[in-house]
Short mmCIF file of C-alpha atoms and ligand atoms in Angstrom, two decimals:
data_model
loop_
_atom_site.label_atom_id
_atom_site.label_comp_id
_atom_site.label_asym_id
_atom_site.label_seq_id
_atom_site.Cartn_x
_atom_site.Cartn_y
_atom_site.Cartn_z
CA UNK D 27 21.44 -104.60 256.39
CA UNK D 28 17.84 -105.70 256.48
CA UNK D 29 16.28 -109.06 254.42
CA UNK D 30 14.48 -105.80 252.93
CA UNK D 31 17.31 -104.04 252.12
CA UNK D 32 19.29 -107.43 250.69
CA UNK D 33 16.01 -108.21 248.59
CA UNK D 34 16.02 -104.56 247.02
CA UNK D 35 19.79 -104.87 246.28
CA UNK D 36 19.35 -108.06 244.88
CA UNK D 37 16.47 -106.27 242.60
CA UNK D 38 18.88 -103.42 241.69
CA UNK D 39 21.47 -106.17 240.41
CA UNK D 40 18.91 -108.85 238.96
CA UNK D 41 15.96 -107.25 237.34
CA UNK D 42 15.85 -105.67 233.85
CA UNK D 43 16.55 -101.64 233.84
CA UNK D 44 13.13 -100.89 232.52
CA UNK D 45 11.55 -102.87 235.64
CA UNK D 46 10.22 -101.39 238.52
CA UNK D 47 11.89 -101.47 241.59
CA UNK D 48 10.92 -101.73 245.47
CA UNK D 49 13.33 -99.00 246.55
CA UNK D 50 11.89 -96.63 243.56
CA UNK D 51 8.55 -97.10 244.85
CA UNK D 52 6.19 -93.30 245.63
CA UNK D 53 5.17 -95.19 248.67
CA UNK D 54 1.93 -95.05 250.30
CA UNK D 55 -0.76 -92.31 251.09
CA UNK D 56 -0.54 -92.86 255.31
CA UNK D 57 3.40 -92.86 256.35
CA UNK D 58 4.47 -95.56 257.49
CA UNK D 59 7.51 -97.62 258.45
CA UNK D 60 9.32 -99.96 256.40
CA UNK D 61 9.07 -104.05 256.96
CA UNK D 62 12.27 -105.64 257.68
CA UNK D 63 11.59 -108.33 255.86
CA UNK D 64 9.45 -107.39 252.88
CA UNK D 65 9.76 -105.27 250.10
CA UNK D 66 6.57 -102.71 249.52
CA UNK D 67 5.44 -104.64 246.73
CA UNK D 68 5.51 -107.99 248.71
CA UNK D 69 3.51 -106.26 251.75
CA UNK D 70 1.13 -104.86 249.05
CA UNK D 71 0.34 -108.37 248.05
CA UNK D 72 0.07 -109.77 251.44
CA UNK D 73 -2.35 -107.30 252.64
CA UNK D 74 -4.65 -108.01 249.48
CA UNK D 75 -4.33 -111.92 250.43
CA UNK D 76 -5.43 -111.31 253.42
CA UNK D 77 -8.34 -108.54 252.90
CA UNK D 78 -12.25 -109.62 252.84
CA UNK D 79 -13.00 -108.92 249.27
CA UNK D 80 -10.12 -111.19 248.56
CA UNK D 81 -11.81 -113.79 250.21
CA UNK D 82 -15.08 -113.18 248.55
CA UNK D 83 -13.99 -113.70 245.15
CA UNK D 84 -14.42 -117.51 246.02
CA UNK D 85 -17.89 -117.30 245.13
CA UNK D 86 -18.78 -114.37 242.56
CA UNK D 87 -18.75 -115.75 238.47
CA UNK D 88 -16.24 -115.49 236.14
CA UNK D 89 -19.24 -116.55 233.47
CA UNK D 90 -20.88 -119.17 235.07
CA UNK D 91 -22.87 -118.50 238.27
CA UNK D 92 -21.38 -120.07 241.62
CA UNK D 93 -24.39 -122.25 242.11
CA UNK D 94 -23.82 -123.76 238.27
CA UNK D 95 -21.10 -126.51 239.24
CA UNK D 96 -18.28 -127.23 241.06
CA UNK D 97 -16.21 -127.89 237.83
CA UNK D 98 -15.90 -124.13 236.77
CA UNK D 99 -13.95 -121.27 236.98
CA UNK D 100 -14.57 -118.69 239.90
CA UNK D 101 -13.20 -115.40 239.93
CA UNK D 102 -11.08 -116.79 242.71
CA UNK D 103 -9.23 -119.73 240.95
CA UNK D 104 -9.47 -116.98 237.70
CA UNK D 105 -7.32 -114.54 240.01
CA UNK D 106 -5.12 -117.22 240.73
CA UNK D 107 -4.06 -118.46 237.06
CA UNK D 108 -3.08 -114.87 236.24
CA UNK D 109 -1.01 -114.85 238.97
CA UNK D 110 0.76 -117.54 237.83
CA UNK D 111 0.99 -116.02 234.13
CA UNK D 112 1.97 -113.23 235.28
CA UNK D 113 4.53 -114.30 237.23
CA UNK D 114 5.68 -116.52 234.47
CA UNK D 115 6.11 -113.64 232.29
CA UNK D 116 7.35 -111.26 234.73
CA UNK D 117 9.91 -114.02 235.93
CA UNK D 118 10.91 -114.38 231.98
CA UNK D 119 11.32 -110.72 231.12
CA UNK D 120 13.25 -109.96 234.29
CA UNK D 121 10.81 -107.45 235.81
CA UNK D 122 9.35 -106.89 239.11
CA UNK D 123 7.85 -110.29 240.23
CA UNK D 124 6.45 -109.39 243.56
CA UNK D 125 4.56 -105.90 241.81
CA UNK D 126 3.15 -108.10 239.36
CA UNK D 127 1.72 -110.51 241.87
CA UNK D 128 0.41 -107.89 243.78
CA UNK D 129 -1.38 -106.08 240.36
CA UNK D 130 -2.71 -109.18 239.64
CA UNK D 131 -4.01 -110.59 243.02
CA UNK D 132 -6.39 -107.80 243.05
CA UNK D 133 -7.26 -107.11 239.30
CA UNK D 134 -10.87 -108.49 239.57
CA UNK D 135 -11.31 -107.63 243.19
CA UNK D 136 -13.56 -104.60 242.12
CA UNK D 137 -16.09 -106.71 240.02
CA UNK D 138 -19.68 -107.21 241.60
CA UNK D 139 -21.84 -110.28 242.18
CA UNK D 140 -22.63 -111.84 238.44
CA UNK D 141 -19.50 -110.82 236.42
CA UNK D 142 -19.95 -108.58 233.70
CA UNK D 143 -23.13 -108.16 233.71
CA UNK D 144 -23.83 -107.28 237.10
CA UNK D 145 -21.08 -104.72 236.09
CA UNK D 146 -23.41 -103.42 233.49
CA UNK D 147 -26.25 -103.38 235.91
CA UNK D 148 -24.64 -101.26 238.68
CA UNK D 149 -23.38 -98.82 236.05
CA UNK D 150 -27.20 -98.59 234.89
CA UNK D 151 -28.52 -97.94 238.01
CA UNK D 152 -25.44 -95.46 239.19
CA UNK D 153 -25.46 -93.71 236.25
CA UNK D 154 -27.45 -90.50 237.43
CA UNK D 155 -24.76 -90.58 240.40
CA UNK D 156 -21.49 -91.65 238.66
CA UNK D 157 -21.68 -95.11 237.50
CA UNK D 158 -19.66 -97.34 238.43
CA UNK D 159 -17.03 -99.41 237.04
CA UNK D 160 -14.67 -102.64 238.04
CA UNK D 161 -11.34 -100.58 237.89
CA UNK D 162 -12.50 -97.89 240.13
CA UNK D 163 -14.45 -100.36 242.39
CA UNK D 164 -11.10 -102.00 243.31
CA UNK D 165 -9.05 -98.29 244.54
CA UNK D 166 -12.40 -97.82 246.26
CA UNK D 167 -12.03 -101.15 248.10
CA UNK D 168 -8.31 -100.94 248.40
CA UNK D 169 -8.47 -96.74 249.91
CA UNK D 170 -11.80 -96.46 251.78
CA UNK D 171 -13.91 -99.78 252.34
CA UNK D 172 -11.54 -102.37 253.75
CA UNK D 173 -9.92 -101.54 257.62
CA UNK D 174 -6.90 -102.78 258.92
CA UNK D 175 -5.25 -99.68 260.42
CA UNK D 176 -7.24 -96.91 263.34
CA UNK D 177 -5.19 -94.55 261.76
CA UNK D 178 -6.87 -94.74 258.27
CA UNK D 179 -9.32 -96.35 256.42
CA UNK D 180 -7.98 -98.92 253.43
CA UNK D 181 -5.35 -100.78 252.72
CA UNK D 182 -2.74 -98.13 252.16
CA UNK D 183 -1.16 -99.78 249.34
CA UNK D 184 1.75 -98.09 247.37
CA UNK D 185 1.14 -95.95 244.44
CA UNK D 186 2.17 -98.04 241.73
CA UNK D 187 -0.46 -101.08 242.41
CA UNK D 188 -2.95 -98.00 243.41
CA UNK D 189 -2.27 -96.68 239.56
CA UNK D 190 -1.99 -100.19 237.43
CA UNK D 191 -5.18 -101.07 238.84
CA UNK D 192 -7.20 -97.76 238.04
CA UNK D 193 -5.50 -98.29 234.08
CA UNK D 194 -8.03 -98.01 231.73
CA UNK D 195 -9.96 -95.74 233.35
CA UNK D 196 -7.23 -93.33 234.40
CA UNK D 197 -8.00 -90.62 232.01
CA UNK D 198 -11.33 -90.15 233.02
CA UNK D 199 -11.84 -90.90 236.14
CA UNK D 200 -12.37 -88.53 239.12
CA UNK D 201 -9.55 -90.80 240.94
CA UNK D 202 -7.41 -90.44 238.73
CA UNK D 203 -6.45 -86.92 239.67
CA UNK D 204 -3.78 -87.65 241.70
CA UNK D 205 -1.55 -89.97 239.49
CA UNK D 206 1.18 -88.52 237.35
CA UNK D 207 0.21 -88.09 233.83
CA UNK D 208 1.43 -91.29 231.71
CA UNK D 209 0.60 -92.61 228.19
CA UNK D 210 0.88 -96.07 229.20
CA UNK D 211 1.66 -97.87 232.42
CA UNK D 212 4.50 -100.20 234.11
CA UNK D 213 5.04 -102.59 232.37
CA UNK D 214 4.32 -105.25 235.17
CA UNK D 215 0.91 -103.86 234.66
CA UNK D 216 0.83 -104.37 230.86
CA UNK D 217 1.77 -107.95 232.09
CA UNK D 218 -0.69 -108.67 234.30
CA UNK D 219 -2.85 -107.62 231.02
CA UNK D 220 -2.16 -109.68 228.82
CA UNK D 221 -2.21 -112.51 231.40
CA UNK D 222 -5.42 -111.83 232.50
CA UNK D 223 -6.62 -112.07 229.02
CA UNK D 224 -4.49 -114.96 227.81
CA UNK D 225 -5.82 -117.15 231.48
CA UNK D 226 -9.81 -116.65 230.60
CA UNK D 227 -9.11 -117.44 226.80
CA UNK D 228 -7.60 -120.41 227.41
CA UNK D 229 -9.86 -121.08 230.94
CA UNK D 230 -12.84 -120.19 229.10
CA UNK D 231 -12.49 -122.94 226.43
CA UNK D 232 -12.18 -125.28 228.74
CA UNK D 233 -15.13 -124.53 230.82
CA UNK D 234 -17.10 -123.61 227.54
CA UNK D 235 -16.30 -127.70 226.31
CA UNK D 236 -16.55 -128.85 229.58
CA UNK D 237 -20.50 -127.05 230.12
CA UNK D 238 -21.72 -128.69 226.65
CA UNK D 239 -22.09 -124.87 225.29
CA UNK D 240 -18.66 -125.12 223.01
CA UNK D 241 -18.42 -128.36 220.37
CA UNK D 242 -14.41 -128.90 219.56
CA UNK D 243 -15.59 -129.09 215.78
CA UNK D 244 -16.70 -125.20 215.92
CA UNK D 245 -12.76 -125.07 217.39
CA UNK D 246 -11.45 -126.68 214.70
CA UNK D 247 -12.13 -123.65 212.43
CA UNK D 248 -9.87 -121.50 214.91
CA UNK D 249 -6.26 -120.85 213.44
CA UNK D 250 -5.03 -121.13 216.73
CA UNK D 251 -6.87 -124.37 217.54
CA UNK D 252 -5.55 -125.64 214.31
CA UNK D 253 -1.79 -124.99 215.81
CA UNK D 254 -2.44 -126.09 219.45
CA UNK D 255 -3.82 -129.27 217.30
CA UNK D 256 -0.94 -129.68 215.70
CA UNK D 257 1.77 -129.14 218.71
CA UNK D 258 -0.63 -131.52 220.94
CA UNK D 259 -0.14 -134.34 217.58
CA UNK D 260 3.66 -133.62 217.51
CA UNK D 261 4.70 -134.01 221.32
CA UNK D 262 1.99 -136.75 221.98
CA UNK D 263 0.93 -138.71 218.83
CA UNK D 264 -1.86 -141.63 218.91
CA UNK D 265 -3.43 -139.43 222.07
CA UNK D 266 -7.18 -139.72 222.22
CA UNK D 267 -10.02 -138.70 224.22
CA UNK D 268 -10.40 -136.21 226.86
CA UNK D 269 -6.11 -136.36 227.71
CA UNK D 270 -6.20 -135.37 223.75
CA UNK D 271 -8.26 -132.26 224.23
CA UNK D 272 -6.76 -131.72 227.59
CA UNK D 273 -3.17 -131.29 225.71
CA UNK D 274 -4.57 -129.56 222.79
CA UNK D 275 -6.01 -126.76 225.35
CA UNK D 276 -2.63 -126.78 227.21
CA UNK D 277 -0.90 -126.62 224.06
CA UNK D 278 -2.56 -123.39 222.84
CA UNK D 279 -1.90 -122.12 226.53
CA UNK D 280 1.81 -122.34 226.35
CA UNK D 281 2.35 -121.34 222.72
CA UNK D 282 0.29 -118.12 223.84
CA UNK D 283 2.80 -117.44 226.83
CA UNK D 284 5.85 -118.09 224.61
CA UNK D 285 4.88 -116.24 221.87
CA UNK D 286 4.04 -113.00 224.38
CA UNK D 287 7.33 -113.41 225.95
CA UNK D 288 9.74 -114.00 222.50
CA UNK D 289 7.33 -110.71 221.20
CA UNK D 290 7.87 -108.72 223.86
CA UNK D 291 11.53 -108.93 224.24
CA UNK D 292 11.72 -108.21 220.60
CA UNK D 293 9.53 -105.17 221.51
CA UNK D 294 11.56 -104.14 224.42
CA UNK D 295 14.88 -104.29 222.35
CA UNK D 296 13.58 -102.57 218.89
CA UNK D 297 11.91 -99.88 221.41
CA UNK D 298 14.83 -99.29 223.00
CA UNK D 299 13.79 -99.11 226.62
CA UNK D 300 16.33 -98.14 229.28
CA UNK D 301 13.83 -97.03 232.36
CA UNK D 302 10.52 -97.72 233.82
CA UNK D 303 9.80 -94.37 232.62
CA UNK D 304 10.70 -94.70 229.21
CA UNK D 305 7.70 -97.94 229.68
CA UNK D 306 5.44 -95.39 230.65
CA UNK D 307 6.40 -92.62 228.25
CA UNK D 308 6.11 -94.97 224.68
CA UNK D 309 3.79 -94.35 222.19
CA UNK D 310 2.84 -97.73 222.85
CA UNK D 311 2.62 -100.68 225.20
CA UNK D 312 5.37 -102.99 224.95
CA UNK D 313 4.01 -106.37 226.24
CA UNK D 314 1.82 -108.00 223.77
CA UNK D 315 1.58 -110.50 221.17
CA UNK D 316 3.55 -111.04 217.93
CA UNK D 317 1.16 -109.49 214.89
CA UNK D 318 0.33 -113.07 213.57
CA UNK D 319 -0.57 -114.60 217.32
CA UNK D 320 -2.55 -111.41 218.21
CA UNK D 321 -4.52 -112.31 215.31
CA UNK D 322 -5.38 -115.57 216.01
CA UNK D 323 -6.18 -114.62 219.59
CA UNK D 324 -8.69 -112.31 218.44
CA UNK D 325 -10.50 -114.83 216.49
CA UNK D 326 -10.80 -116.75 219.22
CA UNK D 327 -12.03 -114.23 221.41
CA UNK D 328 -14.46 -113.24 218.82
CA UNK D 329 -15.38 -116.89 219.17
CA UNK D 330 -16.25 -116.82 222.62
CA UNK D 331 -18.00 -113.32 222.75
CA UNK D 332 -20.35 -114.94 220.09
CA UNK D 333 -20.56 -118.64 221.18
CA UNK D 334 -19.63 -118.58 224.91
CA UNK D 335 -20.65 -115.64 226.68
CA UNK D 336 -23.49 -114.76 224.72
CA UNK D 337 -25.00 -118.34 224.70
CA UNK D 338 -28.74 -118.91 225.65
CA UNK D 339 -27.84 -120.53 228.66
CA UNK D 340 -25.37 -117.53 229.83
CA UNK D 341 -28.02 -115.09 228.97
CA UNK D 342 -30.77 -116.37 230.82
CA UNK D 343 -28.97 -116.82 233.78
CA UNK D 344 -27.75 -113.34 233.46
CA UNK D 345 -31.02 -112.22 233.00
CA UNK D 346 -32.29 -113.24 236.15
CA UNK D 347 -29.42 -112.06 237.71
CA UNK D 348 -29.78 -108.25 237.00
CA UNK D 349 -33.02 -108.65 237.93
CA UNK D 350 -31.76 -110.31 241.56
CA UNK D 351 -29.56 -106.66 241.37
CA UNK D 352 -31.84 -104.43 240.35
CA UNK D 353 -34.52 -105.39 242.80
CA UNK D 354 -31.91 -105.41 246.04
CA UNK D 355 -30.86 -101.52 244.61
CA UNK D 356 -34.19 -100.44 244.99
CA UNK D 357 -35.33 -102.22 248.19
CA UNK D 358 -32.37 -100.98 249.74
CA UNK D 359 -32.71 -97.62 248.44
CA UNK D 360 -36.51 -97.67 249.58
CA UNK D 361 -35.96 -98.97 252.84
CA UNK D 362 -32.04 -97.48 254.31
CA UNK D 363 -33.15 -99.83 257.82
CA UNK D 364 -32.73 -102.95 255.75
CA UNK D 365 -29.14 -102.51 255.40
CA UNK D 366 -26.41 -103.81 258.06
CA UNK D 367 -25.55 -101.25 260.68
CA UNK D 368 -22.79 -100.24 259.73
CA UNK D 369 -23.28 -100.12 256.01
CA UNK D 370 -26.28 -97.29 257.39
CA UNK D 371 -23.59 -95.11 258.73
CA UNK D 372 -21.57 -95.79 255.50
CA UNK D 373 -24.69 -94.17 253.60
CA UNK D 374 -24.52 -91.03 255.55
CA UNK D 375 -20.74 -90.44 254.84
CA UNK D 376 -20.76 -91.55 251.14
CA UNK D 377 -24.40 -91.23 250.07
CA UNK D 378 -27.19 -93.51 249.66
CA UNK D 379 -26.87 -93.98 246.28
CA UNK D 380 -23.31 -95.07 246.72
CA UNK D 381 -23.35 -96.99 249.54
CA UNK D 382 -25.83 -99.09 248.57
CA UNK D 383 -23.78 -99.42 245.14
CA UNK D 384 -20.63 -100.97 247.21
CA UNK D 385 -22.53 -102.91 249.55
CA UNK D 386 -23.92 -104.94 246.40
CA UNK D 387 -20.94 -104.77 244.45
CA UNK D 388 -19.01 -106.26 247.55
CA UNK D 389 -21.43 -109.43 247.71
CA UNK D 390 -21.01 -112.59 246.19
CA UNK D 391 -23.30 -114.55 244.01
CA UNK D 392 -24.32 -116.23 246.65
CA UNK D 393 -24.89 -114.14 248.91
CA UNK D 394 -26.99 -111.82 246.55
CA UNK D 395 -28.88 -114.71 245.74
CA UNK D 396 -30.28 -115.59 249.55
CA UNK D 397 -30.31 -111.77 250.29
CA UNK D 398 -32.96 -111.78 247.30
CA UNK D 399 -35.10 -114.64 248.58
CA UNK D 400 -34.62 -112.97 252.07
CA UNK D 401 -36.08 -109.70 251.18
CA UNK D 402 -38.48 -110.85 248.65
CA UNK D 403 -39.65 -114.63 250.03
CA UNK D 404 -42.35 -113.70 252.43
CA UNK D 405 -41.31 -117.62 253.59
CA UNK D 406 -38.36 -116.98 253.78
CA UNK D 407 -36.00 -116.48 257.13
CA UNK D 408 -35.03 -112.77 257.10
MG1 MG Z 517 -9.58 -111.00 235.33
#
């Protein structure tokens, strides 16, 4: 028997019966053979580790732009909190572990330079040729744009990371064509949800107080500031200072996660689910807060929408950067020669329009930002 083989029985005996397991897998698009080591889930998330857009999430924004400080959140150390949420609750509600990982080492590999508003921006100027969006930006990535094999182009990743990461956009999208009609998805993907969300709340306050844009006496209205507040006073009393705040944030971090795992097996149980299937086939998710947590979460998401992300300073830098966008679209659409060489042949296979549209959504900040001056800095070195 291979360490494979041992690792899927060990899945068969360990994990909850509505998790997904290795063995159960659809497999891949390209046949190919099995690892002797590795279940398909844990070769998924290795070849994501190791592709180029994984790489390049170092430097695009979460909400602050690369070049803003050192201090902040990247889409890269973003990526990697969920994965540790979600492995945390994956781990907790005895489901697949190494499919979550995988889900959530690529979630955000699909969003462009600038966060969401250079999302916004590309869909603008795609929208006469099919917009574009982050969820369908990542199968793009993960089937046709990154190249590890002669034998095909992408990543040939298995079916069930392919469909968790399309999610939202399944029912519309041309893509989604080939995935089995579902009214909700694994529910390692429904975890990698809610940690995605429950990492940027919690990340998101702490870069927010750390930037000077959030005061802690605007979080002090919160109701679930007012409870981190009070678990941070219980477990360390007499704390002041930054520590204080530090444990207050951590605090509202952990009752979060406990709360979504306690809910969610309560969910499981009262839904009575016996299969991944019967996951998929609910009338609703089944990972998710308790009714009183959810809404205190959305208050303080509400919070941030209105104090955070849409603060002056936030908007004027992403002002200038759908400008940076918009004006590398058109140049490149004006002038085809001013793209790489092979990004020219990409054009004739997928169409200017979208080429151009992954070649900027694949850059980072950074790079967008001295393409820019490059292209429009008569100084500057091209
Ligand atoms: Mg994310």
């Amino acid at each position: 028997m291979s360490l494979r083989q041992e690792k899927e029985s060990r899945e068969e005996r360990d994990l909850a019966p509505y998790a997904m397991r290795s063995a159960q897998s659809r497999g891949r698009k390209h046949r190919e053979s099995e690892d002797n080591f590795r279940t398909i889930f844990e070769r998924d998330r290795d070849r994501i580790v190791h592709s180029s857009a994984f790489r390049r999430l170092e430097y695009k924004t979460q909400v602050f732009v690369n070049q803003e400080g050192d201090y902040y959140r990247t889409r890269l150390t973003h990526t990697l909190e969920v994965v540790q949420v979600a492995r945390s609750l994956a781990g907790a509600l005895r489901l697949n572990e190494s499919l979550a990982e995988a889900i959530a080492h690529a979630h955000d590999l699909g969003h462009p330079p600038f966060g969401h508003a250079g999302e916004e921006t590309l869909d603008e100027l795609m929208r006469a040729h099919g917009g574009f969006r982050h969820n369908r930006q990542v199968l793009r990535i993960l089937d046709l744009l990154e190249k590890r094999s002669p034998a095909y182009d992408g990543l040939n990743i298995s079916y069930e990371v392919r469909e968790s990461l399309l999610k939202a956009e399944k029912a519309e999208a041309p893509e989604a064509a080939e995935f089995a009609p579902t009214r909700q998805y694994l529910l390692e993907e429904q975890v990698v949800d809610l940690a995605d969300s429950t990492a940027y709340n919690h990340h998101d306050v702490d870069d927010g107080l750390k930037a000077g844009i959030l005061e802690e006496t605007q979080l002090d209205e919160l109701r679930l500031w007012q409870r981190a507040r009070r678990d941070a006073k219980e477990n360390y009393p007499g704390l002041t200072g930054p520590l204080r705040r530090r444990r207050i944030i951590n605090s509202m971090f952990g009752l979060c996660i406990h709360d979504l795992i306690d809910a969610t097996r309560a969910r499981i149980a009262a839904m009575g689910l016996r299969s991944p299937e019967d996951a998929r086939n609910a009338e609703r998710p089944a990972v998710g807060h308790s009714e009183e947590i959810e809404d205190e979460v959305a208050e303080l998401q509400h919070f941030l929408f209105e104090n955070f992300y849409r603060h002056f300073r936030v908007n004027r830098m992403m002002t200038k950067c759908r400008r940076v966008l918009a004006e590398l679209f058109a140049a490149y659409l004006e002038n085809p020669g001013a793209l790489p060489t092979e990004w020219q042949g990409w054009s004739e296979k997928a169409g200017k329009h979208r080429a151009v549209c992954d070649y900027l959504a694949g850059m980072t900040d950074r790079y967008a930002l001295d393409e820019h001056k490059r292209l429009f800095d008569p100084e500057a070195k091209g």
